[in-house]
mmCIF file of C-alpha atoms in Angstrom:
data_model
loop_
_atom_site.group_PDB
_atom_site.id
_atom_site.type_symbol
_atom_site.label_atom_id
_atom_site.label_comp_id
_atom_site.label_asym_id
_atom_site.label_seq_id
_atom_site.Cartn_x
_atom_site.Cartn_y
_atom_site.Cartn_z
ATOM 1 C CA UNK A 1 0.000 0.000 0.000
ATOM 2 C CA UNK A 2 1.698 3.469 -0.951
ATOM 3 C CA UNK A 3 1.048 6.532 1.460
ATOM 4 C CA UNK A 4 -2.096 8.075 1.036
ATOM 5 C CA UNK A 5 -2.259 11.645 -1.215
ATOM 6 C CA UNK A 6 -4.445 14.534 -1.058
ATOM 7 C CA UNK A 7 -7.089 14.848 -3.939
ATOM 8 C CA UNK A 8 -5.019 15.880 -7.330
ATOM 9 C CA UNK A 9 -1.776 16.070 -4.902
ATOM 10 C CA UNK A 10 -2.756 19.582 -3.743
ATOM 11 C CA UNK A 11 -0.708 21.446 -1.151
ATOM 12 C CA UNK A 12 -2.540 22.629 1.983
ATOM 13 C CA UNK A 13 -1.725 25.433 3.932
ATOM 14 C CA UNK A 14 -3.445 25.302 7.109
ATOM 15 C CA UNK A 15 -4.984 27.841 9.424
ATOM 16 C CA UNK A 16 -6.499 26.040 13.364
ATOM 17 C CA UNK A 17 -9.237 27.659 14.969
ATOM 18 C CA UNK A 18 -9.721 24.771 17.232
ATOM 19 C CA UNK A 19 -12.957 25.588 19.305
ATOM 20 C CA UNK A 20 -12.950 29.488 19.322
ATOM 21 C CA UNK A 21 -14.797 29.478 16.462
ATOM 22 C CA UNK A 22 -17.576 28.209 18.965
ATOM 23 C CA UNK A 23 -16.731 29.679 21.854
ATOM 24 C CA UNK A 24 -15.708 33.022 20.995
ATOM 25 C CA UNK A 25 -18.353 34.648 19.456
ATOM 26 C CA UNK A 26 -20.482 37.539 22.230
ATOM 27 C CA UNK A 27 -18.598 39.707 24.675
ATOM 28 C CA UNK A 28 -15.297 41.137 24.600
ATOM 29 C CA UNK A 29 -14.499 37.214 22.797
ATOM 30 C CA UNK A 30 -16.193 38.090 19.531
ATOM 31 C CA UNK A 31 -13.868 37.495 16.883
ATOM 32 C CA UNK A 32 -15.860 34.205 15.092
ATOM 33 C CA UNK A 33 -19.126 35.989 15.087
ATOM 34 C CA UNK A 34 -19.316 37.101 11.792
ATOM 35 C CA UNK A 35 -17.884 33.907 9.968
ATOM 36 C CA UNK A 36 -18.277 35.116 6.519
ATOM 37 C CA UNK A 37 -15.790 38.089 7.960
ATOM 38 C CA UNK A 38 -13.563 35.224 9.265
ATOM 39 C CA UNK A 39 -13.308 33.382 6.405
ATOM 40 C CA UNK A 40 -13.264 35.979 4.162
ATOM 41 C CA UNK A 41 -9.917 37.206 5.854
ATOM 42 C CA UNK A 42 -8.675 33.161 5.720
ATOM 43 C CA UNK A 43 -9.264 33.199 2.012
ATOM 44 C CA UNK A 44 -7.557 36.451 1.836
ATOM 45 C CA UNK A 45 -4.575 35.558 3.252
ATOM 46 C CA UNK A 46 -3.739 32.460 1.126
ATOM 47 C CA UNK A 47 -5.212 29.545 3.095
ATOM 48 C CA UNK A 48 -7.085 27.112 1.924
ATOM 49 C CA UNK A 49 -7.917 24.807 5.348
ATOM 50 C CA UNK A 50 -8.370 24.883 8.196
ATOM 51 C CA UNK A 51 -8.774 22.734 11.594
ATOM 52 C CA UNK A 52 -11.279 22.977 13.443
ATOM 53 C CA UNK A 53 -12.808 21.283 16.125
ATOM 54 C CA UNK A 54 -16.416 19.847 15.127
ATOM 55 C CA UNK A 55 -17.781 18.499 19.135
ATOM 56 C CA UNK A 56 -18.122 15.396 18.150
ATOM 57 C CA UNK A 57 -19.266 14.661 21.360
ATOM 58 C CA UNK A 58 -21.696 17.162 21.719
ATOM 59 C CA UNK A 59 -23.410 16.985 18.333
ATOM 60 C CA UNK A 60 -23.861 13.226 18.668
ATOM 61 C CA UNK A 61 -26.445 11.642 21.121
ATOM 62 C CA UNK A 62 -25.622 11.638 24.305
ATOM 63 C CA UNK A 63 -25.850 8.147 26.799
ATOM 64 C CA UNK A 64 -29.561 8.693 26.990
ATOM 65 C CA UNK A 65 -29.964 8.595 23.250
ATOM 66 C CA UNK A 66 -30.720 11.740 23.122
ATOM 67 C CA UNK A 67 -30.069 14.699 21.323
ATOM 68 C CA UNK A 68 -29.009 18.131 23.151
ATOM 69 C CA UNK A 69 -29.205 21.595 21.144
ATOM 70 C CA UNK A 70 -27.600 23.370 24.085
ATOM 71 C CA UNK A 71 -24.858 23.118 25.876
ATOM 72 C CA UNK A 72 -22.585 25.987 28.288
ATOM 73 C CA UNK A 73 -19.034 24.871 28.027
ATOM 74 C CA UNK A 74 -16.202 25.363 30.044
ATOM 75 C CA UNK A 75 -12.735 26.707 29.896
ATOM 76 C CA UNK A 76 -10.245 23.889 29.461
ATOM 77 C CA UNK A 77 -7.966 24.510 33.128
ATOM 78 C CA UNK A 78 -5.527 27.468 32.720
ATOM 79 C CA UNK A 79 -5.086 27.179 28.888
ATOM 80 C CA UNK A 80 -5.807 30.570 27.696
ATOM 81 C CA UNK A 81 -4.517 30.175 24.228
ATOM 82 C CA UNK A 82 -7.796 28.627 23.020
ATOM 83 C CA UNK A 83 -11.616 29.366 23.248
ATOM 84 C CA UNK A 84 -13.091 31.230 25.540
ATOM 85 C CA UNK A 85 -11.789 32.171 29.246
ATOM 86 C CA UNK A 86 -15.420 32.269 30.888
ATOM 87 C CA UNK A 87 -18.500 29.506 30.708
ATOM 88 C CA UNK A 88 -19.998 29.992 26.785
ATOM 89 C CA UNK A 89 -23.534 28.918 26.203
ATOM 90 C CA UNK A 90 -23.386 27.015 22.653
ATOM 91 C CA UNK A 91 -25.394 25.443 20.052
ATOM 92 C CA UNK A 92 -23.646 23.558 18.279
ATOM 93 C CA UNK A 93 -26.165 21.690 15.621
ATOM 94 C CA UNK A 94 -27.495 25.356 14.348
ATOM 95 C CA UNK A 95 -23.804 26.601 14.396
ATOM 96 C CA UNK A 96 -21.684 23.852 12.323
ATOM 97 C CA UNK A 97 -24.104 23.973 8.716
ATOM 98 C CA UNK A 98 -23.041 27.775 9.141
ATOM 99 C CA UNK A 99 -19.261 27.077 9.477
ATOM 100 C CA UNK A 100 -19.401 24.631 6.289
ATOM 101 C CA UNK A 101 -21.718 27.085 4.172
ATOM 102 C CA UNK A 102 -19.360 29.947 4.982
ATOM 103 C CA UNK A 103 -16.214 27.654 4.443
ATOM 104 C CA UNK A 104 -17.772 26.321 0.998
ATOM 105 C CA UNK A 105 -18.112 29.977 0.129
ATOM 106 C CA UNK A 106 -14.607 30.973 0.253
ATOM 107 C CA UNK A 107 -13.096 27.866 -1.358
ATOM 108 C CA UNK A 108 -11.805 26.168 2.099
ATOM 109 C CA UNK A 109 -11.643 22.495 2.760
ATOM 110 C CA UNK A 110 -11.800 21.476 6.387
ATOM 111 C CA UNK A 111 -9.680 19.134 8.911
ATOM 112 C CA UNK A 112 -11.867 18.632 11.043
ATOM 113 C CA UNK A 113 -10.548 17.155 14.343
ATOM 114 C CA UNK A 114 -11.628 17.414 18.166
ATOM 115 C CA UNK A 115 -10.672 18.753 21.823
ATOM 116 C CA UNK A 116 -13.694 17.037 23.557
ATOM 117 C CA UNK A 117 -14.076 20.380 25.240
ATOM 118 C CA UNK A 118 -15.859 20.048 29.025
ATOM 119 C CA UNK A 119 -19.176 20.872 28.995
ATOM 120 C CA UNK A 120 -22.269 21.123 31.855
ATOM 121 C CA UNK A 121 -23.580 17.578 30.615
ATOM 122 C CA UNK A 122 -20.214 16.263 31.248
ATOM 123 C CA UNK A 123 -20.023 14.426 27.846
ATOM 124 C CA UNK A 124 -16.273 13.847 27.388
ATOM 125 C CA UNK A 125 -16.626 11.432 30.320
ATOM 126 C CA UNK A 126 -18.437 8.818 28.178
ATOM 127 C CA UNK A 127 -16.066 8.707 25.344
ATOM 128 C CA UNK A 128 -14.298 6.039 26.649
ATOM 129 C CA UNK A 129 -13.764 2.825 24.332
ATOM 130 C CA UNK A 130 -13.147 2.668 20.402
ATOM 131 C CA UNK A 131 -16.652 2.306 19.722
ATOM 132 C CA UNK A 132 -17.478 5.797 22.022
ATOM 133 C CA UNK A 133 -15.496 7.648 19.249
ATOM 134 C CA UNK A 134 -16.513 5.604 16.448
ATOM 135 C CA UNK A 135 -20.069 6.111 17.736
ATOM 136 C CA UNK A 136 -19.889 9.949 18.318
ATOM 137 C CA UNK A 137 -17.098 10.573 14.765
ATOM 138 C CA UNK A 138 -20.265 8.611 12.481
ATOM 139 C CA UNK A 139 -22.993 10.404 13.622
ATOM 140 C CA UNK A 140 -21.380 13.794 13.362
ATOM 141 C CA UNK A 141 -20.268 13.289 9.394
ATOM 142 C CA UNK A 142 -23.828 12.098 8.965
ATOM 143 C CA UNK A 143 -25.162 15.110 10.641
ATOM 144 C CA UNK A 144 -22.661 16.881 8.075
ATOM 145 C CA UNK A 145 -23.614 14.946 4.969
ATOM 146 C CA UNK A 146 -27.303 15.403 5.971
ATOM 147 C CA UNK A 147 -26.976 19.172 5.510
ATOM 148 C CA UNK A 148 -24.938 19.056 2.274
ATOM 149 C CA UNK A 149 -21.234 19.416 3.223
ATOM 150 C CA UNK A 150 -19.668 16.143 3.009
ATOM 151 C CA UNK A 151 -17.927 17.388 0.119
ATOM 152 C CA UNK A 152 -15.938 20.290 2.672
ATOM 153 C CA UNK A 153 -14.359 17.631 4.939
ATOM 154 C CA UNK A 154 -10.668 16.393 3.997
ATOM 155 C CA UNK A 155 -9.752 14.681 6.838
ATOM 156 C CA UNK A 156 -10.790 13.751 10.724
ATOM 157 C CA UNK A 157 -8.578 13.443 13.165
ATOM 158 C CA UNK A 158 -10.288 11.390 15.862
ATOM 159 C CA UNK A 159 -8.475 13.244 19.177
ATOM 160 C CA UNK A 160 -6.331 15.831 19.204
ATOM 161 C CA UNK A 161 -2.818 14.927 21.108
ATOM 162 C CA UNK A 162 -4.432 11.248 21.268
ATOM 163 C CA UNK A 163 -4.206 9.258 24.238
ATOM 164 C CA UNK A 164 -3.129 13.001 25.892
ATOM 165 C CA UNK A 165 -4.932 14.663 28.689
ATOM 166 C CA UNK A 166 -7.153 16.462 28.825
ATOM 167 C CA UNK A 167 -8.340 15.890 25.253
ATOM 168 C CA UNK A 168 -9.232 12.301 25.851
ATOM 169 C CA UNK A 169 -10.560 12.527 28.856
ATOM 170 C CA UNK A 170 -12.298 9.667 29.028
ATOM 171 C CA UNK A 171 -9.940 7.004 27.115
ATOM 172 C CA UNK A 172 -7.031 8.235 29.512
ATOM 173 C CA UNK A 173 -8.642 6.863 32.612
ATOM 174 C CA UNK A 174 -9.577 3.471 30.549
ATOM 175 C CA UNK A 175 -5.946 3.120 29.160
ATOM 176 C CA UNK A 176 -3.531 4.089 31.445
ATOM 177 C CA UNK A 177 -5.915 3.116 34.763
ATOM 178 C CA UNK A 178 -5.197 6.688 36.371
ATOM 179 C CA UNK A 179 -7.211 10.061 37.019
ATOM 180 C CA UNK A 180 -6.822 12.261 33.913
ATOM 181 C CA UNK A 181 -5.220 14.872 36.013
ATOM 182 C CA UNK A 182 -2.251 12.649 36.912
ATOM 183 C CA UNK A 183 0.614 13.611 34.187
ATOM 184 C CA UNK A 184 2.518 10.737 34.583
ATOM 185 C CA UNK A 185 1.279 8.685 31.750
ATOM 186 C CA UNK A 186 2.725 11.594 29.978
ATOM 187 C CA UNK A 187 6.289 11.765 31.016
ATOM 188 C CA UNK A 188 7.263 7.819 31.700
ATOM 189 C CA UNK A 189 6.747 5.189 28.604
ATOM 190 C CA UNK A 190 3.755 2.960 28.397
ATOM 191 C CA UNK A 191 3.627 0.107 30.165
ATOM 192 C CA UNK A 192 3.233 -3.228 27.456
ATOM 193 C CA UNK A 193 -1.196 -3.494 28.899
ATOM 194 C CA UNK A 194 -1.707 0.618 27.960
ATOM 195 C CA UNK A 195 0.678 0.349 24.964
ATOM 196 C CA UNK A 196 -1.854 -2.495 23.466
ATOM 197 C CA UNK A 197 -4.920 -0.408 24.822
ATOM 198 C CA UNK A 198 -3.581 2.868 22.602
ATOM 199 C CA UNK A 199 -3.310 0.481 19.483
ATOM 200 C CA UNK A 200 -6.773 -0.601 19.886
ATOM 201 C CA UNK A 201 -7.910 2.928 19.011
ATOM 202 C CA UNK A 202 -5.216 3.155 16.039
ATOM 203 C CA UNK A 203 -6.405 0.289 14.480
ATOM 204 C CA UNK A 204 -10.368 0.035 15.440
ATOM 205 C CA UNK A 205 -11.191 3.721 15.248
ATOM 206 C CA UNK A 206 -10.324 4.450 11.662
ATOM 207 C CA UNK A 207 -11.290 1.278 10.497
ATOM 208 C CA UNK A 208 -14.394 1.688 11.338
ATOM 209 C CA UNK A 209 -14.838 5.312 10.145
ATOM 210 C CA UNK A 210 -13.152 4.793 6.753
ATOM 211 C CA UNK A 211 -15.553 1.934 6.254
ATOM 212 C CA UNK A 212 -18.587 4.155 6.384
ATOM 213 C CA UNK A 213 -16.888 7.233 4.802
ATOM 214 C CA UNK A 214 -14.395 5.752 2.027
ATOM 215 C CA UNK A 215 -13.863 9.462 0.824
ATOM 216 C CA UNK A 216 -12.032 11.055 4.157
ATOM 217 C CA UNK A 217 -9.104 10.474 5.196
ATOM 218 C CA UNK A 218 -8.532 9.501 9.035
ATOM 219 C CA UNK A 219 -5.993 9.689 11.296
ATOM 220 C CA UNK A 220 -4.392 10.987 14.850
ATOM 221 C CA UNK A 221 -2.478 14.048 15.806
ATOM 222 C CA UNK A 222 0.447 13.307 18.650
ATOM 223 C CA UNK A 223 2.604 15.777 21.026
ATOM 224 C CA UNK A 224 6.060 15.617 21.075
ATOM 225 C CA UNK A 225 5.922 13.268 24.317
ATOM 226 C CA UNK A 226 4.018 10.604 23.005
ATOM 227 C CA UNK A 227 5.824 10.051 19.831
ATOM 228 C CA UNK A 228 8.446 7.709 20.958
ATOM 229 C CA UNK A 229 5.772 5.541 22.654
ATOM 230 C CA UNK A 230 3.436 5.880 19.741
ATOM 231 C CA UNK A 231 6.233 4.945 17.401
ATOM 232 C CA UNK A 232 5.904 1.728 18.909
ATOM 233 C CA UNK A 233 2.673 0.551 17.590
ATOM 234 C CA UNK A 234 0.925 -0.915 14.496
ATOM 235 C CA UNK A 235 0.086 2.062 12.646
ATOM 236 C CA UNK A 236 -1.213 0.568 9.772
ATOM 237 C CA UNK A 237 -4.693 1.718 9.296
ATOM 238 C CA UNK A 238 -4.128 5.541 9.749
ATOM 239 C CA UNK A 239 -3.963 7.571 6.687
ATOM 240 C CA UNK A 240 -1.783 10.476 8.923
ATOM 241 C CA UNK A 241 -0.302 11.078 11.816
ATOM 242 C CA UNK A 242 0.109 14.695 12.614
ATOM 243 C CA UNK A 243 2.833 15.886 14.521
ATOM 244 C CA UNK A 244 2.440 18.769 16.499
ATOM 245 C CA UNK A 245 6.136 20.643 17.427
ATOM 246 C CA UNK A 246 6.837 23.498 19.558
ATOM 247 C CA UNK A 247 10.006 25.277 19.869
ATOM 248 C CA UNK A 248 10.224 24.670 23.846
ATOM 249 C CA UNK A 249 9.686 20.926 23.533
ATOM 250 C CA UNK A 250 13.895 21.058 22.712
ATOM 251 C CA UNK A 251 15.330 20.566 26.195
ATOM 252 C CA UNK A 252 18.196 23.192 25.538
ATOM 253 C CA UNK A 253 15.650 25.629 24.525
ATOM 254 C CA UNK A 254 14.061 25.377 27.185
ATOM 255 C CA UNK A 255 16.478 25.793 29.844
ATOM 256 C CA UNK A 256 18.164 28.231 27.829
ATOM 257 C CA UNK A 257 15.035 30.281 28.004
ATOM 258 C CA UNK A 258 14.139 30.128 31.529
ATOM 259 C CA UNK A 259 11.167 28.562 30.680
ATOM 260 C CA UNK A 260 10.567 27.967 34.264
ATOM 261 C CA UNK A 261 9.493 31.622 34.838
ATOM 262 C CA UNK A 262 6.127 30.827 32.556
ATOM 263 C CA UNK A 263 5.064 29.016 35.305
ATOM 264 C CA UNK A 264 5.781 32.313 38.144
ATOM 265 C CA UNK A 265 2.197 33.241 39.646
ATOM 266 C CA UNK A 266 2.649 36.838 38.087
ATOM 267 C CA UNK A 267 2.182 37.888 34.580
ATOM 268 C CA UNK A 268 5.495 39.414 34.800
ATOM 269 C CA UNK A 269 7.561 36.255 35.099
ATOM 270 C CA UNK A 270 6.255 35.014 31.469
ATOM 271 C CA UNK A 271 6.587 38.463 29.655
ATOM 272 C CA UNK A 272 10.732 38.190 30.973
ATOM 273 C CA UNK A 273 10.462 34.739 29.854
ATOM 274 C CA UNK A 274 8.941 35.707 26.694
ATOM 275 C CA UNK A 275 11.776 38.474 25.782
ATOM 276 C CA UNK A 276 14.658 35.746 26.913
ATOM 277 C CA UNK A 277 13.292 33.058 24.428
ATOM 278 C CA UNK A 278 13.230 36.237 21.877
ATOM 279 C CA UNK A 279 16.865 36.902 22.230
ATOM 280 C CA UNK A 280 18.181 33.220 22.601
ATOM 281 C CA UNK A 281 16.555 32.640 19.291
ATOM 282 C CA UNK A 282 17.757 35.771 17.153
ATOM 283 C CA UNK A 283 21.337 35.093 18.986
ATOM 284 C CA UNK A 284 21.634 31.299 17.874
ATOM 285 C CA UNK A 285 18.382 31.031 14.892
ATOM 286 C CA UNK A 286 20.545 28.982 12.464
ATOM 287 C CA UNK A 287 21.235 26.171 15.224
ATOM 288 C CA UNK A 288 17.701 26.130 16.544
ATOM 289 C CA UNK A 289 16.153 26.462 13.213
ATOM 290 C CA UNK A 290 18.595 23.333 12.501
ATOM 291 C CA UNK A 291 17.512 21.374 15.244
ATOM 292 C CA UNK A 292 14.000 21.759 14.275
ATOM 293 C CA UNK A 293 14.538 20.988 10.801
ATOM 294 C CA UNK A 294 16.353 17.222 12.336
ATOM 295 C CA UNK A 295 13.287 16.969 14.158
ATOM 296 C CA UNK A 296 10.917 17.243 10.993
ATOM 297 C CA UNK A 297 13.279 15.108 9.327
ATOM 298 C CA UNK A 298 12.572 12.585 11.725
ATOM 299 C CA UNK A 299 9.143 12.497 11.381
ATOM 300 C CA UNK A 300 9.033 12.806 7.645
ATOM 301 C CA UNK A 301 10.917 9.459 7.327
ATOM 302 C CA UNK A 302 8.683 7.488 10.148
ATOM 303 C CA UNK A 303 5.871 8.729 7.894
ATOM 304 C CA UNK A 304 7.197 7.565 4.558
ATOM 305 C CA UNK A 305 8.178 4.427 6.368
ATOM 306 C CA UNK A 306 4.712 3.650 7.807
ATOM 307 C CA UNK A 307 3.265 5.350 4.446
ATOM 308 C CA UNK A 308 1.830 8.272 6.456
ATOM 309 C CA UNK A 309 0.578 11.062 4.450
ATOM 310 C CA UNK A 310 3.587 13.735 5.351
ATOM 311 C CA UNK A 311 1.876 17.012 7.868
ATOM 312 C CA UNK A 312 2.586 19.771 10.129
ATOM 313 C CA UNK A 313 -0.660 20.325 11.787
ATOM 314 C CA UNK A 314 0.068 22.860 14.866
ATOM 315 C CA UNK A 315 3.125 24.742 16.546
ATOM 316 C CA UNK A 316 5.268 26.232 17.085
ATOM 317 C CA UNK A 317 6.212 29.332 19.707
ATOM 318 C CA UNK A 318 3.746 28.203 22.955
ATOM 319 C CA UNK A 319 3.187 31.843 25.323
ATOM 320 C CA UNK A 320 -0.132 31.990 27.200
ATOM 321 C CA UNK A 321 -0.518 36.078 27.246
ATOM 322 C CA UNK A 322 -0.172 36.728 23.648
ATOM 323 C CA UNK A 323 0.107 40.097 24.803
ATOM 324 C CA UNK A 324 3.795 39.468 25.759
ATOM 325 C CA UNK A 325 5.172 38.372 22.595
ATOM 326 C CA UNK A 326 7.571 39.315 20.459
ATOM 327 C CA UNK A 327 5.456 38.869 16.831
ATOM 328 C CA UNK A 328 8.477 39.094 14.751
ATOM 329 C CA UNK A 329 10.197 36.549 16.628
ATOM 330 C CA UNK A 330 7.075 34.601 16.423
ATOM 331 C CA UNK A 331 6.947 34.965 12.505
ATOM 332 C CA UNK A 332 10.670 34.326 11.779
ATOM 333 C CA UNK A 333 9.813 31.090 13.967
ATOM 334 C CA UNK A 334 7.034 29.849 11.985
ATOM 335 C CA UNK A 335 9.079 30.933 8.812
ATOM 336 C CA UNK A 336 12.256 28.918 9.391
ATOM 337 C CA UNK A 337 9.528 26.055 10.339
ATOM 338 C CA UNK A 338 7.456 26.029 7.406
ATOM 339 C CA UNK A 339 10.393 26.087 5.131
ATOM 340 C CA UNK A 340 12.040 23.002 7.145
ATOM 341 C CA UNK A 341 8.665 21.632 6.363
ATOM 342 C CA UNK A 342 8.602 22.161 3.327
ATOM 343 C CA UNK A 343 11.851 20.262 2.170
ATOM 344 C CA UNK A 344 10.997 17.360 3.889
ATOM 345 C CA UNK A 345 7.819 17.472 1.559
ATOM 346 C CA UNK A 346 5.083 17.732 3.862
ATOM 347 C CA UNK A 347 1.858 17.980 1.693
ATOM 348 C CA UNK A 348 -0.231 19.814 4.902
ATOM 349 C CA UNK A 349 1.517 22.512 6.681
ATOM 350 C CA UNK A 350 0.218 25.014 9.613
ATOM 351 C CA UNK A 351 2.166 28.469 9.629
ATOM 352 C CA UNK A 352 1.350 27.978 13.515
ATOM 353 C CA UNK A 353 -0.945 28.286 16.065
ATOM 354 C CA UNK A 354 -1.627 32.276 15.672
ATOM 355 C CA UNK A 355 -3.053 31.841 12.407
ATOM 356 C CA UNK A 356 -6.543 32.538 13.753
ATOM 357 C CA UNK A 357 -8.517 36.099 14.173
ATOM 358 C CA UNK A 358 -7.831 35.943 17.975
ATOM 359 C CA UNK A 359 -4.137 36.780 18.072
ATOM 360 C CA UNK A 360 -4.026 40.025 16.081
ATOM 361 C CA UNK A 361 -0.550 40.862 16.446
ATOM 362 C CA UNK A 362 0.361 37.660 14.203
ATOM 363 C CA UNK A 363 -2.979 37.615 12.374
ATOM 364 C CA UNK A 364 -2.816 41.518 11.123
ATOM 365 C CA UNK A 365 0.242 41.017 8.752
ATOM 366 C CA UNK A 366 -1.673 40.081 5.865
ATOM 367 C CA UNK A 367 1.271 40.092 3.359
ATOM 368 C CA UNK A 368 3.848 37.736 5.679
ATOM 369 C CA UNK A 369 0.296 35.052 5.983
ATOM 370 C CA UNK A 370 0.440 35.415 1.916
ATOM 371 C CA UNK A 371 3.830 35.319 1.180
ATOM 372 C CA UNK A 372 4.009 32.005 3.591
ATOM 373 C CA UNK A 373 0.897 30.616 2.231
ATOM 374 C CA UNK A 374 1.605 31.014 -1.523
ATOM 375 C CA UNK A 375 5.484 28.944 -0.654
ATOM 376 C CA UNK A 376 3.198 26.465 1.169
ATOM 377 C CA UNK A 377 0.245 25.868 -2.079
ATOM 378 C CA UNK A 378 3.255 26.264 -4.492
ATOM 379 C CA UNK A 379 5.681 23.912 -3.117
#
């Protein structure tokens, strides 16, 4: 079998809007309110997808069987880099046709994937086994192919940072036989009983998915910790595997940055920490960017061995007050990555996690997100 290619071997370059585009739409958080307006700006800056997060979860029945139209959902911990920072009141089933008629409009294909966001029916609890995701996954491409979109969804990617915390809430506590707020499971490698409970999604999930939707293509995005353990396992029946790669997952980076101060209880500690990374990057950017570009290489060639379809789905500078950042730092970043990307011939490709209305500082340079873009659809 020979690794799976996008439709007429098109080039993607990809924007994420994870759930903001839900959650952050009345208030002060009002950025995905007018979609057309979103999109519209997506289009105009040289995209053409994006990943988003579809709730799963809550647009499929619930245990009862039945079928919610409301639901308030909940910031994810301390994580203020996505959705909403207060309790959002939601409805997803009228809000989702919108999203694909307004995507449709402006020519952009979707990735849809999912967060399994907390929410005040406590939902992500019962996605437990396989056949919770499987269940959940078919009923929301029905739901889309019912309204008319089928034809806007590329790919689904069944969890994001799969078996992660908190995003699969409910599988961690099956597989690894701990509280989802433990971190260990994390940080140590698997033990052989979770290793063989993580290839049971691998294998049964998108089976089961592509079997009822031949057309998408299904797979898993990973974080930089769970690589080496994932590397492990039969990944035969995913069509990708979608690497997400920060600059401060590189140990030396890291400590070199004082990283440590991101985690001081006043703002002030991350905006030093923030100006540090700045300068240890601009000092040394040839031997980081180089280090990053080994670490693409490295997942390029597991993905041509396992016949992956080759992506760069989310990075790459991680800062929770945006408001500290150095954008030009961010954007020579997400340059030098994108080009790394780019040689190892990655098909999908993110110019980071800013690309989304919400961070202005990165979003507002309209000519850098089309310059980038137009390297990314042209490669």
């Amino acid at each position: 079998m020979s690794a799976p290619v996008l439709p007429g071997n098109q080039r993607l370059a990809l924007a994420c809007w994870d759930y903001s585009w839900l959650t952050r739409r009345d208030g002060r958080a009002c950025e995905y309110r007018d979609l057309d307006r979103a999109f519209a700006g997506l289009a105009e800056r040289g995209y053409n997808a994006l990943r988003v997060d579809a709730v799963p979860h809550l647009l499929a029945r619930g245990e009862s069987g039945l079928i919610s139209d409301r639901f308030e959902i909940y910031p994810e911990g301390l994580d203020l880099r996505r959705g909403a920072r207060v309790p959002v009141q939601v409805q997803p089933r009228r809000l989702l046709p919108e999203l694909l008629r307004r995507a449709r409009d402006h020519g952009i294909q979707l990735w849809l994937s999912s967060w399994f966001v907390p929410d005040s029916q406590a939902r992500r609890s019962f996605v437990r086994r396989p056949a919770d995701f499987i269940r959940v996954w078919s009923e929301t491409l029905n739901f889309i192919e019912q309204e008319g979109f089928a034809d806007q969804v590329l790919a689904v990617d069944f969890c994001h940072e799969f078996p992660q915390a908190p995003c699969a809430h409910g599988a961690y506590r099956r597989i690894f036989s701990t509280h989802p707020m433990n971190p260990l499971p994390n940080l140590l490698s698997w033990s052989p009983a979770a290793a063989r409970r993580v290839e049971e999604y691998l294998l049964e999930v998108p089976r089961a998915l592509r079997a009822l939707h031949p057309r998408i293509l299904f797979g898993v995005s990973v974080a930089a910790g769970q690589e080496s353990n994932l590397r492990q396992l039969d990944t035969s029946e995913l069509d990708f595997m979608d690497h997400h790669v920060w600059l401060s997952d590189d140990p030396r980076f890291r400590l070199g940055s004082a990283e440590v101060l991101r985690h001081a209880p006043i703002a002030l500690g991350e905006r030093i920490q923030g100006r540090v990374a700045a300068l240890l990057y601009r000092s040394r950017q040839s031997q980081w960017a180089e280090r990053m570009r080994k670490r693409l290489h490295e997942q390029a060639e597991f993905g041509r061995v396992r016949r992956l379809l080759p992506m760069l789905g989310e990075g790459f500078v991680r800062q929770t007050h945006e408001q500290t950042l150095d954008w030009d730092w961010v954007r020579l970043v997400s340059e030098h990555t994108v080009m790394a990307a780019l040689d190892e011939g990655m098909q999908v490709v993110s110019t980071g996690l800013h690309a989304r209305p919400h961070s202005p500082g990165f979003w507002d340079d309209v000519a850098w997100h089309q310059r980038i873009t137009a390297m990314i659809r042209n490669s």
